[in-house]
Amino acid sequence: MTLILRRREIIAGQTIELVLHAPAIAAKARPGHFVILRVHPEGERIPLTIADADAQAGTITLVFLVVGTTTALLARLQEQEAILDVCGPLGQPTPIRPVGEVVCVGGGTGIAAMHHIAKGHAQVGNRVTAIIGARTASLLLFEEELSRFCEKVIVATDDGSRGVRGLVTDALRGHLAAHPGVAEVIAVGPVPMMRAVAELTRPLGISTVASLNAIMVDGMGMCGACRVRVGGVIRFACVDGPDFDAHAVDFDELAARLRAFVSQERQSYGCRCACHERA
Amino acid sequence: MDAGVPAMSARKLRPRVPMPMQPPLVRRGNFTEVALGYSLEQAVAEARRCLQCKKPTCQGGCPVEVDCKGFIAHLVHRDVEGAFAVIKRTNSLPAVCGRVCPQEKQCERACKLAPTGEPVAIGRLERFVADTYYASDACASAIAAAKQCRLPREDVRVACVGSGPSSLTAAGFLAALGAQVTVFEGLHEVGGVLVYGIPEFRLPKSIVATEVEHLRRLGVEFRTNWVVGQTVGLTELFHQGYRAVFVGTGAGLPQFLGIPGESLLGVYSANEYLTRVNLMRAYAFPRYDTPLPQGRYVTVIGGGNVAMDAARTALRLGAQEVTVVYRRTQAEMPCRAEELEHALEEGIRVRELLAPVAFEGQDGWLSGLRVERMALGEPDESGRRRPVPTGETEVLATDLCIIGIGTGPNPVLLRATPGLRLNARGYIDVDPTTGETSIPMVFAGGDIVTGAATVVLAMGAGRRAAREIAQRLGLI
Ligand SMILES: Cc1cc2nc3c(=O)[nH]c(=O)nc-3n(C[C@H](O)[C@H](O)[C@H](O)COP(=O)(O)OP(=O)(O)OC[C@H]3O[C@@H](n4cnc5c(N)ncnc54)[C@H](O)[C@@H]3O)c2cc1C
Ligand SMILES: Cc1cc2nc3c(=O)[nH]c(=O)nc-3n(C[C@H](O)[C@H](O)[C@H](O)COP(=O)(O)OP(=O)(O)OC[C@H]3O[C@@H](n4cnc5c(N)ncnc54)[C@H](O)[C@@H]3O)c2cc1C
Ligand code: SF4
Ligand code: SF4
Ligand code: FES
C-alpha cells in the first residue's frame, strides 16, 4: 500500500497530480523511469511515468490523464488514501550526458513525464529549452516548474490561446533553425507528435529520443505485450526502454498495437465506472 | 530381471486405480481442477499395489529423492500424517509436485512396475497425502512445533529474490532452521510460474496460497512489488543486513519467432496470454479490469506444457476451435504425457510437422498463419529427430495465435548486476555443488540457472543452495 500525500487536479477532472510516499522508489528513481500500479484487487496493472522524485522527502510524483477505467479509479483516490500496489522504478533511465544544448518537447500529459528528463539534463549542466504544447491553454502543464530550470519555455497551442498558434513541431522547427548548436532532442507525448518530431530532426541529423508508451502488463520483461520495433529489431519497451532512438522507431506499428484492446477498454470503463457512478 | 519382478508376477498385478476426473465435455467449459483426486479408499488401494521393493528404484527417479516406498507404506496403514512427514523431509511443495511433476519421466518411470506399463501412481498418492494433510488440523500443529524448535537466530537474515518454487523452497528450508528470511517478488502476487503461468484447472491457486501461508507462519516475510535490480540492488541487500542472497528469478522472458507479421494484433506470447488470464484474472473480465484477447479460431505454436496450458485455456474461454501446431510429432512433445492426453480428450486438435513461416493479417489484425510442412530427419543433440523443411506451405485461418516456443532468462536482475557471471546461454553460472554464483554469498537456482525446466528441479536447486547457506551461516 502506498500513501497519497498530496493530490492536485491540474486540469479539473482530467489531469491529476499525485505525490506518493514511496521512499524506496524515490531513492532509485531517475528521469525516464516509470512505475506500474494497481488500484484495487480486481484491477489492471498500468504504467505511469515518474514525473518527479525527491529522495530526501521519500516521495515520487505521478501525473496522469483520465482516459479509462484504471485512471478513473485512481482519480477518485484522495489524500491520505492508499494505492494498492506501486512497483518501481521500472525501465532504463534516460541516458543523460553533458552535451550542451538540448530541446525537450512535451505534448499533453507527456509534458509531465518530460519534466523529469528536462530536469535531469539541467542538472548535468545542459542548456535546456522546453517546448510544450496542448490543444488549448487550459490543458497546459508544468509551464512554471519547467521555467525554473529551463533556459526557455516555448508554448504552442492549437488555438493560439497561449504562446504561438500551432503544433510543437512548428515551434521546434523555428527553434532549431535559430539554434544550429542543438545536440539532442527529447520527445514525450502522443505517437503522432513523437513521429512528427522524429521526421523533423532526421534530415537535420540531430540525435532524438522518444519515450514509448506501449501497452504493458508486468513491466519486467515477462510478457512481451510492450514489444516495439526499433531499427527493425523487436525490443521490449519495459526493460529495453521506454526511451529509444526516435529515428529508428517504427511508429506505425506502435500506433497499431496501442489499439489492441480499444473495444474491451470501453466495455470495462462502461461497467466499472458507470456502476460506481450509479452506486 | 531384478528382485522385485518375480514377486510381482507371483501376486497378480491389479491395474492402477484410475483418477476421478471431470468429464471432458464438462471441464472444457470451466476452470475448476480437471483431476479430482483420490478418496482414502482409492489411495489405499493404489498404495497396496506398491511392492515395497527391497531395493526400491523409485526414489532415485525423483529429483528431490522423495522416499516413495516409505510414504506409501504409511498410506497402506492409512497413516496420512506419517506419510506426509516422510514426503516433507525432502519435498517442500508436495501438493504442487503431485500435480505438475512429469512423473512418467521421473519417479514413475523408475518404479519397478514401470515395465508393465502400470507403475505405482506415485504422483497421485503424493497429491492425496498433501491435500488430505492440509485439509486436516494436523497442519497447524506441525507449524506450531516447527516454530518451537526454531533456533533463536533472528540476526541471521537471508534474502530470496523471486517467489517461484526454487525461492519458496529455499525460504522454507532456511526459515525452519531459524533464519529470518525475506522474499522479494516483483509482481503483486507470490508464487512465480505457479500463479502467473500454470492455470487454475491444473493447479488451483488456493494450493499455492496454502503453501505460502505455511511459510508465512514459519516467519518468512514476503515483499511484493519489489524488483531486485531496480527497487533495490542485489549487492545492496548485504548493506541492509542480509548475509546471503538466493536468486530464483526464473526464465520468464518470452521468445518470439522473428517471422513476418509477428506484431499484428492477435499475436501473443503464451506468457502474456496466461498472465492476463491467471495473474490478472482476465477470464472474469469485465468484473476484473484486465482485458483478454478474444479468438474464435485459436492457434497455439509449441509442444510443451506452456503450449498445452495456453490451448486448454483458450478452449475454456470460448474458442470455437483450438489447434496446436508443432514442428515434430506428438511423440516428441516435451509436455507432460497427461496434459497432451487431456487436451486431446477436450477436443484440441494437434497438427504435427508444421513450422510457422509468417503471420498474415488484414488492417493490422491477424487473419492467418502460414506454415511449412516438415519431415523428420536425423536425430539432433537432444536425441529427437530433427524436423526438416519440405518447402510446401499452407495457411491456417486464425484470429488469435499464441506463441509458446520457449523463454529466456528474466533480464532485469542480470542487467543490473554486472558482477554476476553468466554462461554462454545467458543464464547464471553457479557452482553445481553449492549453487553459489560468481558473487560470494549470492546463490542461484531454478530456471534462471538451468533455463526453463520443471518445478521439482527448481525446488531441488533451492534446497541445495539453502543447505549450503545454512552451513555457512552456522545454522546446521
Ligand atoms: C512507460 C509508460 C509511461 C506512461 N506514463 C504515463 C503518464 O505519466 N501519464 C499518463 O497519463 N499516462 C501514461 N502512460 C499511459 C497510461 O499507462 C495509460 O493511459 C493507462 O494505462 C490507461 O489505463 P486506463 O485503464 O485508465 O485506460 P484504458 O481504458 O485501459 O485505456 C485507454 C487508452 O490508454 C491506452 N492504454 C491502455 N492500457 C495501456 C497500458 N498498459 N500502457 C499504455 N497505454 C495503455 C490505450 O491505448 C487506450 O486507448 C504511460 C504508458 C507507458 C507505457
Ligand atoms: C505455463 C507453464 C506451465 C508449466 N507447467 C509445468 C508442469 O506441469 N510441471 C513442471 O514441473 N513444470 C512446469 N513448468 C515449469 C515450471 O513452472 C518452472 O520450471 C518453475 O516454476 C521454475 O521455478 P523458479 O523458482 O526458477 O522460478 P519462477 O517460477 O519462474 O518464478 C520466478 C519469479 O521471480 C520473479 N522475479 C523475476 N525477476 C525478479 C526480480 N528482479 N526481482 C524480484 N522478483 C523477480 C518473477 O516475477 C517470478 O515470480 C511450467 C511453466 C509454465 C510457464
Ligand atoms: S516430487 Fe515429483 S518426481 Fe518426486 S516423487 Fe513426487 S511426483 Fe514423483
Ligand atoms: S513405488 Fe515402485 S519401485 Fe518404489 S517400492 Fe513401490 S513398487 Fe518398488
Ligand atoms: S510489459 Fe511485459 S514484457 Fe514489457
mmCIF file with all atom_site columns, C-alpha atoms in Angstrom, chain A residues 73-241:
data_model
loop_
_atom_site.group_PDB
_atom_site.id
_atom_site.type_symbol
_atom_site.label_atom_id
_atom_site.label_alt_id
_atom_site.label_comp_id
_atom_site.label_asym_id
_atom_site.label_entity_id
_atom_site.label_seq_id
_atom_site.pdbx_PDB_ins_code
_atom_site.Cartn_x
_atom_site.Cartn_y
_atom_site.Cartn_z
_atom_site.occupancy
_atom_site.B_iso_or_equiv
_atom_site.pdbx_formal_charge
_atom_site.auth_seq_id
_atom_site.auth_comp_id
_atom_site.auth_asym_id
_atom_site.auth_atom_id
_atom_site.pdbx_PDB_model_num
ATOM 1   C CA . LEU A 1 73  ? -10.415 4.872   -10.325 1.00 0.00 ? 73  LEU A CA 1
ATOM 2   C CA . LEU A 1 74  ? -7.061  6.403   -9.479  1.00 0.00 ? 74  LEU A CA 1
ATOM 3   C CA . ALA A 1 75  ? -8.570  9.838   -9.893  1.00 0.00 ? 75  ALA A CA 1
ATOM 4   C CA . ARG A 1 76  ? -11.095 9.043   -7.162  1.00 0.00 ? 76  ARG A CA 1
ATOM 5   C CA . LEU A 1 77  ? -8.454  8.417   -4.513  1.00 0.00 ? 77  LEU A CA 1
ATOM 6   C CA . GLN A 1 78  ? -7.932  11.287  -2.078  1.00 0.00 ? 78  GLN A CA 1
ATOM 7   C CA . GLU A 1 79  ? -5.055  12.444  0.116   1.00 0.00 ? 79  GLU A CA 1
ATOM 8   C CA . GLN A 1 80  ? -4.237  10.008  2.915   1.00 0.00 ? 80  GLN A CA 1
ATOM 9   C CA . GLU A 1 81  ? -5.791  7.173   0.940   1.00 0.00 ? 81  GLU A CA 1
ATOM 10  C CA . ALA A 1 82  ? -3.521  4.469   -0.433  1.00 0.00 ? 82  ALA A CA 1
ATOM 11  C CA . ILE A 1 83  ? -2.806  2.853   -3.780  1.00 0.00 ? 83  ILE A CA 1
ATOM 12  C CA . LEU A 1 84  ? -2.851  -0.941  -3.523  1.00 0.00 ? 84  LEU A CA 1
ATOM 13  C CA . ASP A 1 85  ? 0.353   -1.715  -5.440  1.00 0.00 ? 85  ASP A CA 1
ATOM 14  C CA . VAL A 1 86  ? 3.062   0.571   -6.723  1.00 0.00 ? 86  VAL A CA 1
ATOM 15  C CA . CYS A 1 87  ? 6.067   -1.148  -8.268  1.00 0.00 ? 87  CYS A CA 1
ATOM 16  C CA . GLY A 1 88  ? 9.172   0.583   -9.484  1.00 0.00 ? 88  GLY A CA 1
ATOM 17  C CA . PRO A 1 89  ? 11.201  2.301   -10.568 1.00 0.00 ? 89  PRO A CA 1
ATOM 18  C CA . LEU A 1 90  ? 10.990  0.350   -13.826 1.00 0.00 ? 90  LEU A CA 1
ATOM 19  C CA . GLY A 1 91  ? 12.648  0.738   -17.196 1.00 0.00 ? 91  GLY A CA 1
ATOM 20  C CA . GLN A 1 92  ? 16.027  2.117   -18.187 1.00 0.00 ? 92  GLN A CA 1
ATOM 21  C CA . PRO A 1 93  ? 16.757  5.677   -17.151 1.00 0.00 ? 93  PRO A CA 1
ATOM 22  C CA . THR A 1 94  ? 17.042  8.164   -19.996 1.00 0.00 ? 94  THR A CA 1
ATOM 23  C CA . PRO A 1 95  ? 20.699  8.436   -20.993 1.00 0.00 ? 95  PRO A CA 1
ATOM 24  C CA . ILE A 1 96  ? 21.684  11.924  -19.873 1.00 0.00 ? 96  ILE A CA 1
ATOM 25  C CA . ARG A 1 97  ? 25.174  13.195  -20.644 1.00 0.00 ? 97  ARG A CA 1
ATOM 26  C CA . PRO A 1 98  ? 26.579  16.696  -20.780 1.00 0.00 ? 98  PRO A CA 1
ATOM 27  C CA . VAL A 1 99  ? 26.116  17.533  -24.461 1.00 0.00 ? 99  VAL A CA 1
ATOM 28  C CA . GLY A 1 100 ? 25.490  21.286  -24.391 1.00 0.00 ? 100 GLY A CA 1
ATOM 29  C CA . GLU A 1 101 ? 22.219  22.362  -25.840 1.00 0.00 ? 101 GLU A CA 1
ATOM 30  C CA . VAL A 1 102 ? 19.103  20.170  -25.723 1.00 0.00 ? 102 VAL A CA 1
ATOM 31  C CA . VAL A 1 103 ? 15.452  20.621  -26.542 1.00 0.00 ? 103 VAL A CA 1
ATOM 32  C CA . CYS A 1 104 ? 12.764  18.754  -24.626 1.00 0.00 ? 104 CYS A CA 1
ATOM 33  C CA . VAL A 1 105 ? 9.423   18.552  -26.400 1.00 0.00 ? 105 VAL A CA 1
ATOM 34  C CA . GLY A 1 106 ? 6.310   17.560  -24.485 1.00 0.00 ? 106 GLY A CA 1
ATOM 35  C CA . GLY A 1 107 ? 2.750   17.149  -25.637 1.00 0.00 ? 107 GLY A CA 1
ATOM 36  C CA . GLY A 1 108 ? -0.300  16.819  -23.402 1.00 0.00 ? 108 GLY A CA 1
ATOM 37  C CA . THR A 1 109 ? 0.284   14.642  -20.345 1.00 0.00 ? 109 THR A CA 1
ATOM 38  C CA . GLY A 1 110 ? 3.686   13.819  -21.824 1.00 0.00 ? 110 GLY A CA 1
ATOM 39  C CA . ILE A 1 111 ? 4.806   17.219  -20.564 1.00 0.00 ? 111 ILE A CA 1
ATOM 40  C CA . ALA A 1 112 ? 4.853   15.857  -17.027 1.00 0.00 ? 112 ALA A CA 1
ATOM 41  C CA . ALA A 1 113 ? 6.981   12.868  -17.991 1.00 0.00 ? 113 ALA A CA 1
ATOM 42  C CA . MET A 1 114 ? 9.266   15.122  -20.000 1.00 0.00 ? 114 MET A CA 1
ATOM 43  C CA . HIS A 1 115 ? 9.657   17.375  -16.965 1.00 0.00 ? 115 HIS A CA 1
ATOM 44  C CA . HIS A 1 116 ? 11.773  14.814  -15.100 1.00 0.00 ? 116 HIS A CA 1
ATOM 45  C CA . ILE A 1 117 ? 14.023  14.294  -18.119 1.00 0.00 ? 117 ILE A CA 1
ATOM 46  C CA . ALA A 1 118 ? 14.427  18.037  -18.695 1.00 0.00 ? 118 ALA A CA 1
ATOM 47  C CA . LYS A 1 119 ? 15.357  18.470  -15.051 1.00 0.00 ? 119 LYS A CA 1
ATOM 48  C CA . GLY A 1 120 ? 17.976  15.719  -15.375 1.00 0.00 ? 120 GLY A CA 1
ATOM 49  C CA . HIS A 1 121 ? 19.530  17.471  -18.351 1.00 0.00 ? 121 HIS A CA 1
ATOM 50  C CA . ALA A 1 122 ? 19.631  20.770  -16.480 1.00 0.00 ? 122 ALA A CA 1
ATOM 51  C CA . GLN A 1 123 ? 21.272  19.064  -13.516 1.00 0.00 ? 123 GLN A CA 1
ATOM 52  C CA . VAL A 1 124 ? 24.205  17.825  -15.615 1.00 0.00 ? 124 VAL A CA 1
ATOM 53  C CA . GLY A 1 125 ? 24.684  21.322  -16.941 1.00 0.00 ? 125 GLY A CA 1
ATOM 54  C CA . ASN A 1 126 ? 22.951  21.116  -20.299 1.00 0.00 ? 126 ASN A CA 1
ATOM 55  C CA . ARG A 1 127 ? 21.149  24.220  -21.560 1.00 0.00 ? 127 ARG A CA 1
ATOM 56  C CA . VAL A 1 128 ? 17.551  23.087  -21.847 1.00 0.00 ? 128 VAL A CA 1
ATOM 57  C CA . THR A 1 129 ? 14.814  24.573  -23.964 1.00 0.00 ? 129 THR A CA 1
ATOM 58  C CA . ALA A 1 130 ? 11.371  23.154  -23.284 1.00 0.00 ? 130 ALA A CA 1
ATOM 59  C CA . ILE A 1 131 ? 8.715   23.202  -25.959 1.00 0.00 ? 131 ILE A CA 1
ATOM 60  C CA . ILE A 1 132 ? 5.301   22.285  -24.667 1.00 0.00 ? 132 ILE A CA 1
ATOM 61  C CA . GLY A 1 133 ? 2.055   22.023  -26.472 1.00 0.00 ? 133 GLY A CA 1
ATOM 62  C CA . ALA A 1 134 ? -1.620  21.350  -25.980 1.00 0.00 ? 134 ALA A CA 1
ATOM 63  C CA . ARG A 1 135 ? -4.882  21.937  -27.763 1.00 0.00 ? 135 ARG A CA 1
ATOM 64  C CA . THR A 1 136 ? -5.652  24.978  -25.649 1.00 0.00 ? 136 THR A CA 1
ATOM 65  C CA . ALA A 1 137 ? -4.107  26.989  -22.810 1.00 0.00 ? 137 ALA A CA 1
ATOM 66  C CA . SER A 1 138 ? -6.133  25.349  -20.031 1.00 0.00 ? 138 SER A CA 1
ATOM 67  C CA . LEU A 1 139 ? -4.626  21.951  -20.912 1.00 0.00 ? 139 LEU A CA 1
ATOM 68  C CA . LEU A 1 140 ? -1.001  23.032  -20.488 1.00 0.00 ? 140 LEU A CA 1
ATOM 69  C CA . LEU A 1 141 ? 1.020   21.524  -17.677 1.00 0.00 ? 141 LEU A CA 1
ATOM 70  C CA . PHE A 1 142 ? 4.185   22.261  -15.769 1.00 0.00 ? 142 PHE A CA 1
ATOM 71  C CA . GLU A 1 143 ? 4.974   25.543  -17.523 1.00 0.00 ? 143 GLU A CA 1
ATOM 72  C CA . GLU A 1 144 ? 6.045   27.202  -14.294 1.00 0.00 ? 144 GLU A CA 1
ATOM 73  C CA . GLU A 1 145 ? 8.002   24.185  -12.985 1.00 0.00 ? 145 GLU A CA 1
ATOM 74  C CA . LEU A 1 146 ? 9.905   23.934  -16.278 1.00 0.00 ? 146 LEU A CA 1
ATOM 75  C CA . SER A 1 147 ? 10.750  27.627  -16.312 1.00 0.00 ? 147 SER A CA 1
ATOM 76  C CA . ARG A 1 148 ? 12.635  27.151  -13.030 1.00 0.00 ? 148 ARG A CA 1
ATOM 77  C CA . PHE A 1 149 ? 15.489  25.280  -14.691 1.00 0.00 ? 149 PHE A CA 1
ATOM 78  C CA . CYS A 1 150 ? 14.991  25.679  -18.447 1.00 0.00 ? 150 CYS A CA 1
ATOM 79  C CA . GLU A 1 151 ? 16.676  28.491  -20.334 1.00 0.00 ? 151 GLU A CA 1
ATOM 80  C CA . LYS A 1 152 ? 13.485  28.984  -22.214 1.00 0.00 ? 152 LYS A CA 1
ATOM 81  C CA . VAL A 1 153 ? 9.980   27.550  -22.291 1.00 0.00 ? 153 VAL A CA 1
ATOM 82  C CA . ILE A 1 154 ? 8.193   27.815  -25.618 1.00 0.00 ? 154 ILE A CA 1
ATOM 83  C CA . VAL A 1 155 ? 4.461   27.252  -25.594 1.00 0.00 ? 155 VAL A CA 1
ATOM 84  C CA . ALA A 1 156 ? 2.384   26.202  -28.573 1.00 0.00 ? 156 ALA A CA 1
ATOM 85  C CA . THR A 1 157 ? -1.395  25.804  -28.590 1.00 0.00 ? 157 THR A CA 1
ATOM 86  C CA . ASP A 1 158 ? -3.592  24.626  -31.429 1.00 0.00 ? 158 ASP A CA 1
ATOM 87  C CA . ASP A 1 159 ? -5.962  27.545  -30.939 1.00 0.00 ? 159 ASP A CA 1
ATOM 88  C CA . GLY A 1 160 ? -3.330  30.146  -30.137 1.00 0.00 ? 160 GLY A CA 1
ATOM 89  C CA . SER A 1 161 ? -4.852  30.772  -26.689 1.00 0.00 ? 161 SER A CA 1
ATOM 90  C CA . ARG A 1 162 ? -1.349  30.838  -25.295 1.00 0.00 ? 162 ARG A CA 1
ATOM 91  C CA . GLY A 1 163 ? 2.113   31.068  -26.848 1.00 0.00 ? 163 GLY A CA 1
ATOM 92  C CA . VAL A 1 164 ? 2.398   30.506  -30.545 1.00 0.00 ? 164 VAL A CA 1
ATOM 93  C CA . ARG A 1 165 ? -0.514  29.128  -32.523 1.00 0.00 ? 165 ARG A CA 1
ATOM 94  C CA . GLY A 1 166 ? 0.271   25.753  -33.971 1.00 0.00 ? 166 GLY A CA 1
ATOM 95  C CA . LEU A 1 167 ? 1.932   22.478  -33.125 1.00 0.00 ? 167 LEU A CA 1
ATOM 96  C CA . VAL A 1 168 ? 5.028   21.867  -31.057 1.00 0.00 ? 168 VAL A CA 1
ATOM 97  C CA . THR A 1 169 ? 6.749   20.774  -34.244 1.00 0.00 ? 169 THR A CA 1
ATOM 98  C CA . ASP A 1 170 ? 6.212   24.246  -35.712 1.00 0.00 ? 170 ASP A CA 1
ATOM 99  C CA . ALA A 1 171 ? 7.844   25.751  -32.658 1.00 0.00 ? 171 ALA A CA 1
ATOM 100 C CA . LEU A 1 172 ? 10.624  23.177  -32.787 1.00 0.00 ? 172 LEU A CA 1
ATOM 101 C CA . ARG A 1 173 ? 11.331  23.880  -36.461 1.00 0.00 ? 173 ARG A CA 1
ATOM 102 C CA . GLY A 1 174 ? 11.725  27.584  -35.726 1.00 0.00 ? 174 GLY A CA 1
ATOM 103 C CA . HIS A 1 175 ? 13.903  26.975  -32.700 1.00 0.00 ? 175 HIS A CA 1
ATOM 104 C CA . LEU A 1 176 ? 16.243  24.562  -34.485 1.00 0.00 ? 176 LEU A CA 1
ATOM 105 C CA . ALA A 1 177 ? 16.634  26.973  -37.389 1.00 0.00 ? 177 ALA A CA 1
ATOM 106 C CA . ALA A 1 178 ? 17.721  29.693  -34.998 1.00 0.00 ? 178 ALA A CA 1
ATOM 107 C CA . HIS A 1 179 ? 19.899  27.406  -32.840 1.00 0.00 ? 179 HIS A CA 1
ATOM 108 C CA . PRO A 1 180 ? 22.089  25.207  -35.021 1.00 0.00 ? 180 PRO A CA 1
ATOM 109 C CA . GLY A 1 181 ? 24.026  24.034  -31.960 1.00 0.00 ? 181 GLY A CA 1
ATOM 110 C CA . VAL A 1 182 ? 21.252  21.822  -30.540 1.00 0.00 ? 182 VAL A CA 1
ATOM 111 C CA . ALA A 1 183 ? 22.822  18.451  -29.789 1.00 0.00 ? 183 ALA A CA 1
ATOM 112 C CA . GLU A 1 184 ? 19.808  16.427  -28.759 1.00 0.00 ? 184 GLU A CA 1
ATOM 113 C CA . VAL A 1 185 ? 16.021  16.469  -28.880 1.00 0.00 ? 185 VAL A CA 1
ATOM 114 C CA . ILE A 1 186 ? 13.762  14.539  -26.499 1.00 0.00 ? 186 ILE A CA 1
ATOM 115 C CA . ALA A 1 187 ? 10.119  13.955  -27.401 1.00 0.00 ? 187 ALA A CA 1
ATOM 116 C CA . VAL A 1 188 ? 7.452   12.728  -24.991 1.00 0.00 ? 188 VAL A CA 1
ATOM 117 C CA . GLY A 1 189 ? 3.797   12.736  -25.934 1.00 0.00 ? 189 GLY A CA 1
ATOM 118 C CA . PRO A 1 190 ? 1.237   11.234  -28.277 1.00 0.00 ? 190 PRO A CA 1
ATOM 119 C CA . VAL A 1 191 ? 2.569   8.956   -31.016 1.00 0.00 ? 191 VAL A CA 1
ATOM 120 C CA . PRO A 1 192 ? 1.789   11.352  -33.908 1.00 0.00 ? 192 PRO A CA 1
ATOM 121 C CA . MET A 1 193 ? 3.697   14.103  -32.115 1.00 0.00 ? 193 MET A CA 1
ATOM 122 C CA . MET A 1 194 ? 6.753   11.955  -31.476 1.00 0.00 ? 194 MET A CA 1
ATOM 123 C CA . ARG A 1 195 ? 6.691   10.729  -35.059 1.00 0.00 ? 195 ARG A CA 1
ATOM 124 C CA . ALA A 1 196 ? 6.497   14.303  -36.364 1.00 0.00 ? 196 ALA A CA 1
ATOM 125 C CA . VAL A 1 197 ? 9.423   15.362  -34.183 1.00 0.00 ? 197 VAL A CA 1
ATOM 126 C CA . ALA A 1 198 ? 11.475  12.420  -35.453 1.00 0.00 ? 198 ALA A CA 1
ATOM 127 C CA . GLU A 1 199 ? 10.710  13.306  -39.072 1.00 0.00 ? 199 GLU A CA 1
ATOM 128 C CA . LEU A 1 200 ? 11.711  16.887  -38.424 1.00 0.00 ? 200 LEU A CA 1
ATOM 129 C CA . THR A 1 201 ? 15.070  16.139  -36.837 1.00 0.00 ? 201 THR A CA 1
ATOM 130 C CA . ARG A 1 202 ? 16.026  13.216  -39.073 1.00 0.00 ? 202 ARG A CA 1
ATOM 131 C CA . PRO A 1 203 ? 17.184  15.298  -42.073 1.00 0.00 ? 203 PRO A CA 1
ATOM 132 C CA . LEU A 1 204 ? 18.991  17.626  -39.660 1.00 0.00 ? 204 LEU A CA 1
ATOM 133 C CA . GLY A 1 205 ? 20.889  14.709  -38.173 1.00 0.00 ? 205 GLY A CA 1
ATOM 134 C CA . ILE A 1 206 ? 20.056  15.703  -34.606 1.00 0.00 ? 206 ILE A CA 1
ATOM 135 C CA . SER A 1 207 ? 20.059  12.797  -32.185 1.00 0.00 ? 207 SER A CA 1
ATOM 136 C CA . THR A 1 208 ? 16.469  12.340  -30.972 1.00 0.00 ? 208 THR A CA 1
ATOM 137 C CA . VAL A 1 209 ? 14.958  10.256  -28.184 1.00 0.00 ? 209 VAL A CA 1
ATOM 138 C CA . ALA A 1 210 ? 11.290  9.243   -27.925 1.00 0.00 ? 210 ALA A CA 1
ATOM 139 C CA . SER A 1 211 ? 9.597   7.784   -24.868 1.00 0.00 ? 211 SER A CA 1
ATOM 140 C CA . LEU A 1 212 ? 7.278   4.981   -25.978 1.00 0.00 ? 212 LEU A CA 1
ATOM 141 C CA . ASN A 1 213 ? 4.012   4.280   -24.179 1.00 0.00 ? 213 ASN A CA 1
ATOM 142 C CA . ALA A 1 214 ? 3.422   0.709   -25.369 1.00 0.00 ? 214 ALA A CA 1
ATOM 143 C CA . ILE A 1 215 ? 0.765   -1.407  -23.644 1.00 0.00 ? 215 ILE A CA 1
ATOM 144 C CA . MET A 1 216 ? 2.293   -3.218  -20.679 1.00 0.00 ? 216 MET A CA 1
ATOM 145 C CA . VAL A 1 217 ? 1.298   -5.975  -18.291 1.00 0.00 ? 217 VAL A CA 1
ATOM 146 C CA . ASP A 1 218 ? 4.150   -6.936  -15.959 1.00 0.00 ? 218 ASP A CA 1
ATOM 147 C CA . GLY A 1 219 ? 6.698   -4.236  -16.816 1.00 0.00 ? 219 GLY A CA 1
ATOM 148 C CA . MET A 1 220 ? 9.518   -6.693  -16.030 1.00 0.00 ? 220 MET A CA 1
ATOM 149 C CA . GLY A 1 221 ? 10.199  -8.281  -19.409 1.00 0.00 ? 221 GLY A CA 1
ATOM 150 C CA . MET A 1 222 ? 7.970   -11.309 -18.906 1.00 0.00 ? 222 MET A CA 1
ATOM 151 C CA . CYS A 1 223 ? 5.047   -10.896 -21.306 1.00 0.00 ? 223 CYS A CA 1
ATOM 152 C CA . GLY A 1 224 ? 6.158   -9.192  -24.499 1.00 0.00 ? 224 GLY A CA 1
ATOM 153 C CA . ALA A 1 225 ? 2.986   -7.071  -24.683 1.00 0.00 ? 225 ALA A CA 1
ATOM 154 C CA . CYS A 1 226 ? 5.174   -3.980  -24.872 1.00 0.00 ? 226 CYS A CA 1
ATOM 155 C CA . ARG A 1 227 ? 7.211   -5.127  -27.873 1.00 0.00 ? 227 ARG A CA 1
ATOM 156 C CA . VAL A 1 228 ? 8.171   -2.360  -30.242 1.00 0.00 ? 228 VAL A CA 1
ATOM 157 C CA . ARG A 1 229 ? 10.240  -2.401  -33.398 1.00 0.00 ? 229 ARG A CA 1
ATOM 158 C CA . VAL A 1 230 ? 13.358  -0.273  -33.257 1.00 0.00 ? 230 VAL A CA 1
ATOM 159 C CA . GLY A 1 231 ? 15.825  -0.396  -36.120 1.00 0.00 ? 231 GLY A CA 1
ATOM 160 C CA . GLY A 1 232 ? 13.992  -3.455  -37.427 1.00 0.00 ? 232 GLY A CA 1
ATOM 161 C CA . VAL A 1 233 ? 14.604  -5.368  -34.204 1.00 0.00 ? 233 VAL A CA 1
ATOM 162 C CA . ILE A 1 234 ? 11.971  -6.303  -31.597 1.00 0.00 ? 234 ILE A CA 1
ATOM 163 C CA . ARG A 1 235 ? 12.665  -4.635  -28.239 1.00 0.00 ? 235 ARG A CA 1
ATOM 164 C CA . PHE A 1 236 ? 10.631  -4.665  -25.044 1.00 0.00 ? 236 PHE A CA 1
ATOM 165 C CA . ALA A 1 237 ? 9.698   -1.115  -24.033 1.00 0.00 ? 237 ALA A CA 1
ATOM 166 C CA . CYS A 1 238 ? 9.546   -2.002  -20.330 1.00 0.00 ? 238 CYS A CA 1
ATOM 167 C CA . VAL A 1 239 ? 13.073  -3.336  -19.930 1.00 0.00 ? 239 VAL A CA 1
ATOM 168 C CA . ASP A 1 240 ? 14.928  -2.047  -23.002 1.00 0.00 ? 240 ASP A CA 1
ATOM 169 C CA . GLY A 1 241 ? 13.211  1.373   -22.897 1.00 0.00 ? 241 GLY A CA 1
#
